[in-house]
């Protein structure tokens, strides 16, 4: 990133100011001089505000105070900083603006806040980047976490200097790791292999392999079960086949026996009669079964209530008749009236007094049982009507049932008669020794055949159950079929991930050490040119920068020495890591397709009052080194230091400016070219 | 099994995987747009793609 121009509107002391910076590689220094209090720091801070939205001002208000005071109620004014820059040979415009409005209480309210990045496309039109792209572009220009090393002022240098002195090194370590690519390797290692519960690539593949191994065990179990089931099915099939053969053999032997029995019988007519009787018995049994199942049971359900109620009715009826309750009801006399006569009037309608414990009172109380709303007589009459209906239904039912039972009984008798007749005919058939033996054998064979049928049924049921179980196991196994291939694949991926981790880990250790030694070497080289070689810098494995001061140098003023050292160290550090990054990127140019090309791109150094802490000799050294280290130098400096800087950098200065107060006001400054 | 598989690792494939992963990590280092979980998925994709391509 090289900065071409900055424009400030209503930003702190600057109402409308633009500065164009030196971008010629041969003359890459821009010097902006000004007295204390003219607004040099504001200019330096404007870069960070525009790019990252942050400033280090103690007073946070950024609007110009004169502009603010002149605003009338309801009036709006916009504060903006625009940076025009080159990145990757293209020009971009970065603009941040905040609009304020004066409210009814004459206080400022922020009403709008914009941040835009644009470039010019092939047709010469402005192209504005969306929010995601803006974030990405800023990271490309110069990541915020590295910005502290490229945009700095006295305060920031002091902070870094203190960090160095106190042995804190995280910022330096981060900067080195980020710029030379170690952070990417470290992140890759963290993603490939992790400790604790954190997920990683190797953990993922291990889990997959483990899962697949479990599946493989499960599949082996399924295979074993399926095999066992198949064996059991095959065994039963064999037995069933044998049973079927036995049944067939039995059947054949029974037929043979039958043949013998028939052949021993001379009367064909008898034989035919016997067969006819068997057919008739079979038909009669079927008819009986139909009558019992469909007709008898259905009608029995319909008349069941009446059938059960009849014995109770027959028991209750004589008793009700005996009591004569039905005849004792009193028409048109209600219980309420009787209560009225007893409790209120205490005299009967006929004039008889109704006092308690008198015969008249007892008599009238007795009448309550027969008075309305529903008298016993009425209830008895209702019951009698129901009883009549039930008995009528039951009579029909009983008659019908008796008839059907009779029919079944008749069929039973007929069956018995025909069976007896058939037996007699069988006895008459084959009534020889041979026939007798055949008959006995046939009987045994039929019993055996029945048993075999029973066994076959049992075997077939078992086979069906085993087949179903086998199908279920095969379905479950089917779900695991591809996992075995996955195990091999995942184990292979895991092997690559682990091997790569080993390689990265080895390279990381080598590179980390190599870059640290190189950084230390480069820092000492640069530091010597700035700080006349009296100090030796060393960097420990935790990136703590140690400064070893020679005795005669240590005797000088401590504060001045430390501040100057801090500045020099930071210059040396920044210079060294830029050199390292360029070196690293040059070597890896082929694999860095999308990386920032540091060699081409370069970094700016924007410095506010960097020379204040140095004496003239060291200023000369720094002024010689800085334009060589950075690709662009923008230096804000006070007049006295500026003259010295200009003297030593004269051949590198491309632009010169002067900051001055307008009308001697500390609220309004301007920048003029020199 | 892993040690045996490691012996069979193709160096060129491993180089390609390393290149792809480091490129991805460098890009994310600047943008921080991808979460750790998604980075792991992307790295797995790179490994699987390169290993399958080498067969």
XYZ file of C-alpha atoms in Angstrom:
729
model
C 0.000 0.000 0.000
C 1.315 3.427 -0.999
C -0.662 6.509 0.049
C -1.190 9.102 -2.678
C -3.393 11.696 -1.018
C -5.344 12.489 2.128
C -8.266 14.931 2.321
C -9.704 16.132 5.623
C -13.030 17.922 5.921
C -14.146 19.444 9.242
C -11.779 16.988 10.973
C -10.448 18.558 14.164
C -8.409 21.675 13.175
C -8.800 21.029 9.435
C -11.876 22.440 7.729
C -10.863 21.552 4.191
C -7.305 20.316 3.679
C -5.631 18.004 1.195
C -2.074 16.657 1.139
C -0.527 14.776 -1.760
C 2.353 12.517 -0.760
C 5.602 11.635 -2.468
C 5.201 8.329 -4.326
C 8.317 8.351 -6.482
C 10.538 5.426 -5.302
C 13.622 7.636 -5.672
C 12.102 10.465 -3.688
C 9.726 8.668 -1.352
C 9.761 11.010 1.645
C 7.090 13.558 2.479
C 7.964 15.973 5.264
C 5.201 17.871 7.010
C 6.625 20.453 9.387
C 4.883 22.531 11.956
C 5.199 24.113 15.362
C 3.858 22.390 18.425
C 0.051 22.684 18.600
C -0.519 23.296 14.902
C -2.101 19.895 14.308
C 0.617 17.515 13.127
C -0.605 14.714 15.391
C -4.153 15.228 14.088
C -2.886 14.673 10.561
C -1.015 11.539 11.613
C -4.109 10.216 13.447
C -6.368 10.914 10.465
C -4.867 7.887 8.635
C -5.855 5.440 11.362
C -9.293 6.991 11.741
C -10.003 6.683 8.013
C -8.723 3.098 7.730
C -9.743 1.571 11.071
C -12.129 4.076 12.693
C -9.826 4.598 15.681
C -7.879 7.539 17.072
C -5.760 8.151 20.150
C -7.173 11.643 20.862
C -7.800 12.502 24.475
C -10.815 14.586 23.445
C -12.921 12.237 21.404
C -14.865 14.900 19.497
C -13.627 14.987 15.918
C -15.706 17.809 14.402
C -13.988 21.169 13.946
C -15.010 23.433 16.813
C -15.496 26.530 14.657
C -17.797 24.570 12.353
C -19.635 23.183 15.359
C -20.167 26.636 16.920
C -21.483 28.090 13.661
C -24.067 25.314 13.190
C -27.659 26.485 13.689
C -30.425 24.367 15.193
C -31.355 21.506 12.815
C -28.287 22.089 10.623
C -26.111 19.081 9.655
C -22.378 18.951 8.969
C -20.229 16.030 7.854
C -16.735 15.184 9.087
C -14.723 13.098 6.656
C -11.249 11.811 5.889
C -10.528 10.422 2.426
C -7.402 8.462 1.579
C -6.433 7.725 -1.988
C -3.947 4.864 -2.199
C -2.299 2.406 -4.530
C -2.502 -1.277 -3.827
C -1.417 -4.026 -6.200
C -1.034 -1.434 -8.999
C -4.629 -0.225 -8.641
C -5.929 2.986 -7.135
C -8.480 2.843 -4.312
C -10.349 5.486 -2.368
C -11.086 4.883 1.302
C -13.496 7.337 2.916
C -14.879 7.506 6.431
C -17.463 10.133 7.352
C -19.717 11.013 10.274
C -22.613 13.464 9.947
C -23.721 15.503 12.964
C -26.903 17.504 13.473
C -27.608 20.192 16.033
C -30.749 19.321 17.967
C -33.302 21.570 19.743
C -31.083 21.689 22.849
C -28.280 22.910 20.569
C -26.361 19.700 21.183
C -24.733 17.613 18.479
C -26.243 14.279 17.515
C -24.557 11.762 15.245
C -27.078 11.109 12.456
C -25.036 9.201 9.902
C -21.866 7.125 9.767
C -20.353 5.872 6.518
C -17.312 3.892 5.501
C -16.693 3.286 1.819
C -13.962 1.765 -0.326
C -14.116 2.284 -4.046
C -12.019 1.791 -7.133
C -12.509 2.725 -10.761
C -13.515 -0.079 -13.106
C -12.517 -0.618 -16.754
C -15.242 1.760 -17.965
C -13.958 4.541 -15.750
C -16.922 4.191 -13.366
C -16.690 4.138 -9.560
C -17.140 0.683 -8.061
C -18.051 0.523 -4.373
C -17.169 -2.579 -2.361
C -19.814 -4.260 -0.208
C -19.417 -4.709 3.570
C -17.680 -8.116 3.367
C -15.345 -6.940 0.612
C -14.480 -3.753 2.526
C -13.404 -5.805 5.536
C -11.273 -7.987 3.281
C -9.738 -5.045 1.389
C -8.632 -3.300 4.583
C -6.942 -6.521 5.678
C -5.264 -6.651 2.294
C -4.070 -3.045 2.433
C -2.623 -3.401 5.919
C -4.124 -5.543 8.710
C -5.146 -3.536 11.742
C -3.034 -5.632 14.121
C 0.063 -4.699 12.138
C -0.875 -1.046 11.686
C 0.785 -0.026 14.947
C 4.165 -0.753 13.379
C 3.540 1.399 10.318
C 1.480 4.308 11.680
C 3.012 5.515 14.852
C 3.596 8.525 16.985
C 5.664 9.342 20.014
C 3.063 7.837 22.345
C 2.881 4.539 20.477
C 6.662 4.287 20.303
C 6.815 4.910 24.027
C 4.310 2.100 24.590
C 6.302 -0.284 22.435
C 9.467 0.844 24.112
C 7.966 0.099 27.542
C 6.849 -3.309 26.319
C 10.391 -4.068 25.224
C 11.805 -2.886 28.547
C 9.314 -4.919 30.593
C 9.926 -8.041 28.548
C 6.423 -8.137 27.008
C 6.705 -9.405 23.519
C 3.315 -10.573 22.311
C 2.898 -7.755 19.741
C 6.351 -8.366 18.291
C 5.868 -12.095 18.180
C 2.472 -11.696 16.502
C 3.905 -9.291 13.933
C 6.784 -11.639 13.063
C 4.577 -14.731 12.897
C 2.040 -12.943 10.771
C 4.483 -11.397 8.324
C 6.786 -14.341 7.744
C 3.956 -16.863 7.523
C 4.592 -18.696 10.793
C 1.121 -17.845 12.078
C -0.452 -19.651 9.126
C 1.677 -22.743 9.841
C 0.815 -22.553 13.532
C -2.906 -22.243 12.718
C -2.695 -25.155 10.262
C -1.052 -27.285 12.953
C -3.788 -26.322 15.422
C -6.457 -27.304 12.913
C -4.742 -30.577 12.026
C -4.118 -31.743 15.583
C -5.527 -30.399 18.822
C -5.389 -31.139 22.511
C -8.300 -31.329 24.945
C -11.848 -31.181 23.660
C -11.077 -28.919 20.726
C -11.989 -30.471 17.389
C -9.322 -31.070 14.751
C -8.858 -32.857 11.443
C -7.064 -35.855 12.985
C -9.699 -36.143 15.720
C -12.416 -36.067 13.083
C -10.810 -38.856 11.028
C -10.002 -40.892 14.142
C -13.650 -40.661 15.169
C -14.718 -41.732 11.669
C -12.325 -44.696 11.682
C -13.496 -45.620 15.185
C -17.116 -45.333 14.091
C -16.414 -47.462 11.051
C -14.549 -50.015 13.142
C -17.620 -50.288 15.342
C -19.662 -50.714 12.194
C -17.307 -53.439 11.028
C -17.801 -55.283 14.329
C -21.537 -54.801 14.032
C -21.426 -56.113 10.459
C -19.490 -59.198 11.571
C -22.165 -59.777 14.219
C -24.917 -59.435 11.639
C -23.102 -61.823 9.318
C -22.731 -64.370 12.120
C -26.410 -64.088 13.099
C -27.540 -64.336 9.477
C -25.350 -67.387 9.006
C -26.779 -69.018 12.142
C -30.310 -68.254 11.059
C -29.656 -69.626 7.576
C -28.253 -72.811 9.103
C -31.340 -73.166 11.296
C -33.610 -72.566 8.294
C -31.705 -75.074 6.150
C -31.859 -77.646 8.946
C -35.620 -77.197 9.296
C -36.024 -77.305 5.545
C -34.268 -80.641 5.469
C -36.428 -81.964 8.300
C -39.559 -80.571 6.616
C -38.607 -82.278 3.356
C -38.055 -85.511 5.237
C -41.402 -85.072 6.982
C -43.121 -84.388 3.691
C -41.562 -87.520 2.277
C -42.735 -89.463 5.300
C -46.230 -88.012 4.908
C -46.227 -88.943 1.242
C -45.004 -92.411 2.167
C -47.725 -92.725 4.805
C -50.330 -91.570 2.334
C -49.123 -94.070 -0.184
C -49.127 -96.858 2.389
C -52.619 -95.852 3.556
C -53.799 -96.030 -0.048
C -52.143 -99.400 -0.358
C -53.867 -100.557 2.812
C -57.115 -99.200 1.416
C -56.504 -101.141 -1.767
C -55.869 -104.301 0.205
C -59.002 -103.755 2.255
C -61.011 -103.175 -0.921
C -59.437 -106.070 -2.735
C -60.334 -108.337 0.138
C -63.980 -107.237 -0.272
C -66.020 -108.967 -2.891
C -69.124 -106.881 -2.600
C -68.533 -103.808 -4.629
C -71.857 -102.511 -3.500
C -70.725 -102.626 0.127
C -67.610 -100.695 -0.754
C -69.629 -98.025 -2.544
C -72.062 -97.815 0.358
C -69.160 -97.311 2.777
C -67.718 -94.503 0.655
C -71.143 -92.905 0.339
C -71.617 -93.044 4.110
C -68.275 -91.297 4.640
C -69.304 -88.513 2.264
C -72.665 -88.109 4.017
C -70.989 -87.958 7.449
C -68.664 -85.294 6.168
C -71.593 -83.233 4.780
C -73.597 -83.596 7.997
C -70.654 -82.441 10.124
C -70.239 -79.378 7.930
C -73.950 -78.587 8.234
C -73.812 -78.955 12.030
C -70.796 -76.682 12.225
C -72.650 -74.005 10.223
C -75.716 -74.271 12.452
C -73.741 -73.969 15.671
C -71.467 -71.140 14.507
C -73.628 -68.869 12.440
C -77.287 -69.506 13.412
C -77.374 -70.781 16.972
C -74.784 -68.477 18.525
C -76.133 -65.345 16.801
C -79.700 -65.912 17.977
C -78.549 -66.912 21.442
C -76.900 -63.463 21.778
C -80.148 -61.714 20.754
C -82.390 -63.442 23.329
C -79.836 -63.779 26.093
C -81.324 -61.009 28.325
C -84.826 -62.460 28.284
C -83.422 -65.944 28.832
C -81.533 -64.826 31.953
C -84.419 -62.638 33.249
C -87.074 -65.395 33.114
C -86.076 -67.231 36.388
C -86.083 -63.910 38.297
C -89.478 -62.892 36.919
C -90.922 -66.292 37.775
C -89.681 -65.860 41.350
C -90.862 -62.195 41.759
C -94.355 -62.450 40.177
C -96.133 -64.606 42.822
C -94.837 -62.354 45.638
C -96.100 -59.129 43.992
C -99.469 -60.792 43.377
C -99.629 -61.890 46.994
C -99.027 -58.287 48.238
C -101.691 -56.888 45.919
C -99.650 -53.667 45.703
C -100.969 -52.813 42.253
C -104.530 -52.320 43.534
C -103.678 -50.001 46.473
C -102.861 -46.748 44.654
C -104.841 -43.621 45.640
C -105.860 -41.569 42.624
C -105.527 -37.729 42.788
C -104.001 -37.674 46.278
C -100.368 -36.571 46.412
C -97.740 -36.915 49.111
C -97.474 -33.118 49.361
C -101.161 -32.874 50.252
C -100.856 -35.476 52.991
C -97.851 -33.672 54.474
C -99.923 -30.445 54.403
C -102.797 -32.071 56.295
C -100.487 -33.513 58.955
C -97.980 -30.694 59.510
C -99.961 -27.497 58.729
C -103.705 -28.217 59.207
C -103.312 -31.037 61.752
C -106.911 -31.929 60.786
C -108.074 -34.388 58.062
C -110.333 -33.306 55.171
C -113.172 -35.132 56.986
C -112.536 -33.081 60.140
C -110.764 -35.772 62.210
C -107.869 -34.274 64.292
C -104.412 -35.603 63.239
C -102.268 -35.567 66.347
C -99.173 -37.712 66.636
C -99.428 -41.129 68.236
C -103.125 -41.311 67.438
C -104.685 -44.032 65.218
C -105.862 -41.387 62.740
C -102.303 -39.989 62.387
C -100.874 -43.489 61.915
C -103.546 -44.313 59.332
C -102.868 -41.186 57.253
C -99.054 -41.730 57.470
C -99.588 -45.276 56.150
C -101.376 -43.835 53.102
C -98.154 -42.033 52.060
C -96.874 -45.272 50.464
C -99.724 -45.233 48.011
C -99.824 -41.531 47.171
C -98.394 -39.849 44.059
C -96.004 -38.649 42.518
C -95.342 -42.397 41.776
C -97.183 -44.857 43.832
C -96.074 -48.417 44.470
C -99.144 -49.499 42.526
C -98.022 -47.548 39.477
C -94.500 -48.965 39.697
C -95.902 -52.474 39.998
C -98.073 -51.922 36.937
C -95.060 -50.674 34.957
C -93.100 -53.710 36.058
C -95.876 -56.056 35.023
C -95.981 -54.559 31.524
C -92.196 -54.999 31.163
C -92.396 -58.498 32.570
C -95.031 -59.394 30.014
C -92.832 -58.079 27.182
C -89.745 -59.981 28.402
C -91.609 -63.207 28.856
C -93.168 -62.848 25.431
C -89.746 -62.336 23.851
C -88.298 -65.222 25.802
C -91.133 -67.474 24.786
C -90.414 -66.851 21.131
C -86.662 -67.183 21.731
C -87.004 -70.344 23.711
C -89.258 -71.830 21.127
C -86.872 -70.947 18.357
C -83.821 -72.127 20.302
C -85.505 -75.354 21.234
C -86.265 -75.948 17.595
C -82.673 -75.263 16.539
C -81.228 -77.368 19.352
C -83.574 -80.067 18.271
C -82.338 -79.753 14.666
C -78.704 -80.019 15.836
C -79.561 -82.916 18.047
C -81.241 -84.609 15.078
C -78.111 -84.074 12.966
C -75.938 -85.495 15.776
C -78.132 -88.548 15.923
C -77.970 -88.918 12.146
C -74.150 -88.598 12.232
C -73.885 -91.149 14.988
C -76.130 -93.522 13.112
C -74.209 -93.132 9.883
C -70.839 -93.530 11.649
C -72.067 -96.647 13.298
C -73.311 -97.908 9.936
C -69.958 -97.019 8.310
C -68.069 -98.867 11.029
C -70.261 -101.865 10.520
C -69.628 -101.705 6.785
C -65.855 -101.390 7.454
C -66.059 -104.373 9.715
C -67.777 -106.221 6.921
C -65.163 -105.045 4.375
C -62.055 -107.155 3.980
C -63.089 -109.418 6.659
C -60.022 -111.618 6.161
C -56.633 -111.859 7.941
C -54.990 -109.835 5.228
C -57.749 -107.251 5.285
C -57.609 -107.130 9.083
C -53.884 -106.457 9.081
C -54.321 -103.784 6.424
C -57.021 -102.136 8.511
C -54.819 -102.098 11.611
C -51.874 -100.837 9.656
C -54.021 -98.149 8.063
C -55.136 -96.984 11.499
C -51.536 -96.733 12.731
C -50.473 -94.997 9.543
C -53.261 -92.437 9.819
C -52.230 -91.607 13.367
C -48.635 -91.288 12.222
C -49.663 -89.132 9.274
C -51.561 -86.788 11.591
C -48.503 -86.463 13.825
C -46.282 -85.805 10.816
C -48.646 -83.086 9.595
C -48.522 -81.490 13.010
C -44.715 -81.616 12.968
C -44.583 -80.151 9.460
C -46.843 -77.264 10.492
C -44.572 -76.549 13.434
C -41.462 -76.646 11.231
C -43.025 -74.335 8.649
C -43.993 -71.828 11.361
C -40.435 -71.902 12.730
C -38.945 -71.459 9.263
C -41.172 -68.456 8.589
C -40.132 -66.846 11.872
C -36.430 -67.481 11.165
C -36.777 -66.118 7.618
C -38.319 -62.916 8.993
C -35.517 -62.530 11.545
C -32.940 -63.135 8.812
C -34.544 -60.479 6.593
C -34.444 -57.988 9.484
C -30.755 -58.702 10.108
C -29.994 -58.330 6.396
C -31.751 -54.941 6.285
C -29.652 -53.727 9.233
C -26.513 -55.106 7.642
C -27.394 -53.344 4.374
C -27.105 -50.013 6.149
C -23.477 -50.803 7.011
C -22.344 -52.088 3.667
C -20.320 -49.035 2.534
C -18.727 -48.296 5.892
C -15.979 -50.821 5.452
C -14.710 -48.932 2.398
C -14.998 -45.709 4.389
C -12.784 -47.134 7.125
C -9.931 -47.605 4.679
C -10.485 -44.169 3.134
C -10.649 -42.378 6.476
C -7.598 -44.222 7.787
C -5.756 -43.080 4.656
C -6.873 -39.445 5.113
C -5.836 -39.668 8.765
C -2.391 -40.928 7.768
C -1.951 -37.918 5.416
C -3.179 -35.480 8.098
C -0.798 -36.915 10.697
C 2.137 -36.982 8.299
C 1.478 -33.377 7.308
C 1.287 -32.369 10.942
C 4.681 -34.002 11.543
C 6.138 -32.180 8.553
C 4.666 -28.794 9.521
C 5.751 -29.239 13.107
C 9.318 -29.967 12.024
C 9.389 -27.039 9.569
C 7.797 -24.750 12.121
C 10.496 -25.407 14.701
C 13.218 -24.928 12.092
C 11.698 -21.762 10.620
C 10.760 -20.250 13.946
C 14.335 -20.513 15.097
C 15.717 -19.432 11.734
C 13.516 -16.321 11.494
C 14.254 -15.341 15.075
C 18.015 -15.571 14.458
C 17.637 -13.692 11.164
C 15.478 -11.055 12.815
C 18.039 -10.609 15.570
C 20.826 -10.334 13.013
C 18.924 -7.803 10.864
C 17.873 -5.757 13.890
C 21.487 -5.512 15.038
C 22.616 -4.539 11.547
C 20.036 -1.774 11.286
C 20.361 -0.756 14.905
C 24.123 -0.263 14.472
C 23.544 2.226 11.685
C 21.086 4.215 13.813
C 22.647 3.837 17.217
C 26.413 3.819 16.543
C 26.989 0.268 17.650
C 27.070 0.671 21.411
C 24.146 -1.626 21.965
C 23.676 -5.279 21.188
C 20.161 -6.679 20.705
C 19.201 -10.260 21.446
C 15.822 -11.987 20.986
C 14.969 -14.950 23.184
C 12.689 -17.863 22.115
C 9.683 -16.019 23.587
C 10.502 -13.008 21.408
C 11.557 -10.861 24.314
C 13.963 -8.257 23.001
C 16.906 -7.722 25.291
C 19.137 -4.678 25.020
C 22.691 -5.069 26.212
C 24.203 -1.626 26.828
C 27.922 -1.008 27.081
C 29.111 0.504 30.345
C 30.207 3.944 29.073
C 26.853 4.359 27.255
C 24.900 3.372 30.362
C 26.340 6.322 32.235
C 24.407 8.850 30.081
C 20.995 10.281 30.906
C 18.692 7.307 31.515
C 15.413 8.749 30.197
C 16.811 10.178 27.020
C 18.797 7.063 26.386
C 15.805 4.750 26.921
C 13.449 6.787 24.734
C 15.974 7.024 21.978
C 16.727 3.348 22.331
C 13.059 2.534 22.124
C 12.666 4.519 18.912
C 15.755 2.989 17.433
C 14.696 -0.494 18.417
C 11.322 -0.068 16.820
C 12.792 1.278 13.611
C 15.169 -1.620 13.608
C 12.419 -4.097 14.361
C 10.067 -2.824 11.656
C 12.864 -2.678 9.118
C 13.963 -6.191 9.981
C 10.539 -7.806 9.677
C 9.815 -6.039 6.378
C 13.128 -7.362 5.058
C 12.297 -10.844 6.335
C 8.850 -10.796 4.827
C 10.232 -9.714 1.462
C 12.877 -12.406 1.636
C 10.354 -15.072 2.605
C 7.866 -14.049 -0.060
C 10.517 -13.957 -2.739
C 11.504 -17.516 -1.922
C 7.926 -18.710 -1.833
C 6.729 -16.595 -4.748
C 5.379 -19.609 -6.640
C 3.071 -20.764 -3.903
C 1.942 -17.291 -2.918
C -0.547 -16.627 -5.686
C -2.915 -14.659 -3.519
C -0.490 -13.189 -1.010
C 0.460 -9.555 -0.747
C 3.483 -9.126 -2.952
C 5.602 -7.201 -0.506
C 8.409 -6.743 -2.993
C 6.085 -4.915 -5.351
C 3.685 -3.555 -2.816
C 5.757 -2.083 -0.071
C 4.624 -0.519 3.164
C 4.399 3.097 4.190
C 5.806 4.459 7.442
C 3.714 7.271 8.808
C 5.519 8.809 11.764
C 4.633 11.591 14.103
C 7.585 13.359 15.719
C 9.955 10.391 15.437
C 13.185 12.311 15.878
C 12.415 14.255 19.048
C 14.298 11.832 21.250
C 17.488 11.691 19.185
C 20.519 13.872 19.066
C 21.768 15.264 15.761
C 24.181 12.393 15.092
C 21.491 9.784 15.469
C 18.961 11.824 13.509
C 21.412 11.718 10.643
C 21.620 7.918 10.884
C 17.861 7.491 11.084
C 17.258 9.902 8.207
C 19.613 7.890 6.053
C 18.105 4.515 7.002
C 14.349 5.161 7.065
C 13.874 5.974 3.324
C 15.862 2.867 2.508
C 13.806 0.628 4.800
C 10.292 1.831 3.949
C 8.838 2.256 0.492
C 7.148 5.467 1.505
C 7.913 7.762 4.419
C 5.492 10.364 5.693
C 7.013 12.253 8.542
C 5.339 14.862 10.739
C 8.005 16.844 12.485
C 8.527 20.073 14.414
C 10.410 22.899 12.762
C 13.730 22.477 14.581
C 13.984 18.720 13.950
C 12.565 19.238 10.467
C 15.434 21.421 9.367
C 17.907 18.744 10.432
C 15.843 15.991 8.794
C 15.566 17.968 5.572
C 19.283 18.480 5.591
C 20.014 14.727 5.853
C 17.196 13.469 3.646
C 17.236 16.221 1.046
C 17.904 13.872 -1.860
C 14.961 11.603 -0.803
C 12.309 14.241 -0.095
C 9.639 14.383 -2.792
C 7.123 16.687 -1.087
C 7.390 19.339 1.590
C 4.571 20.905 3.560
C 4.130 23.344 6.353
C 1.272 23.217 8.882
C 0.236 26.509 10.333
C -2.556 28.029 12.358
C -5.083 30.163 10.466
C -5.456 33.614 12.050
C -3.378 32.336 14.956
C -6.322 30.185 16.071
C -5.678 26.842 17.677
C -9.046 25.728 16.267
C -8.162 26.091 12.618
C -5.032 24.955 10.780
C -4.026 24.625 7.174
C -1.337 22.804 5.231
C 0.604 24.627 2.593
C 3.220 23.345 0.219
C 6.737 24.623 0.413
C -2.636 -49.569 10.443
C -1.792 -45.848 10.402
C 1.960 -46.412 10.515
C 1.699 -48.800 7.577
C -0.428 -46.289 5.678
C 2.052 -43.501 6.442
C 4.737 -45.527 4.681
C 2.615 -45.507 1.533
C 2.063 -41.731 1.519
C 2.707 -40.095 -1.820
C 5.090 -37.152 -1.329
C 3.687 -35.160 -4.220
C 0.139 -35.510 -2.855
C 1.348 -34.443 0.578
C 3.041 -31.398 -1.015
C -0.217 -30.457 -2.734
C -2.173 -30.836 0.524
C 0.372 -28.702 2.378
C 0.223 -26.051 -0.322
C -3.594 -25.958 -0.274
C -3.882 -25.845 3.512
C -1.230 -23.153 4.025
C -2.750 -21.050 1.277
C -6.152 -21.362 2.983
C -4.681 -20.541 6.403
C -2.859 -17.473 5.060
C -6.010 -16.173 3.469
C -7.995 -16.678 6.659
C -5.229 -15.167 8.741
C -5.834 -11.892 6.916
C -9.623 -12.014 6.682
C -10.624 -14.039 9.796
C -13.832 -14.819 7.929
C -13.886 -18.583 8.489
C -14.505 -20.171 11.895
C -12.292 -22.969 13.267
C -15.028 -25.541 12.628
C -15.365 -24.498 8.994
C -11.577 -24.399 8.565
C -11.428 -28.039 9.713
C -14.094 -28.944 7.140
C -12.209 -27.090 4.411
C -8.931 -28.800 5.362
C -10.669 -32.204 5.276
C -11.983 -31.331 1.804
C -8.466 -30.466 0.617
C -7.032 -33.736 1.995
C -9.841 -35.862 0.548
C -9.755 -34.131 -2.851
C -5.981 -34.484 -3.223
C -5.847 -38.078 -1.959
C -8.664 -39.139 -4.298
C -7.065 -37.277 -7.205
C -3.798 -39.146 -6.668
C -5.458 -42.580 -7.067
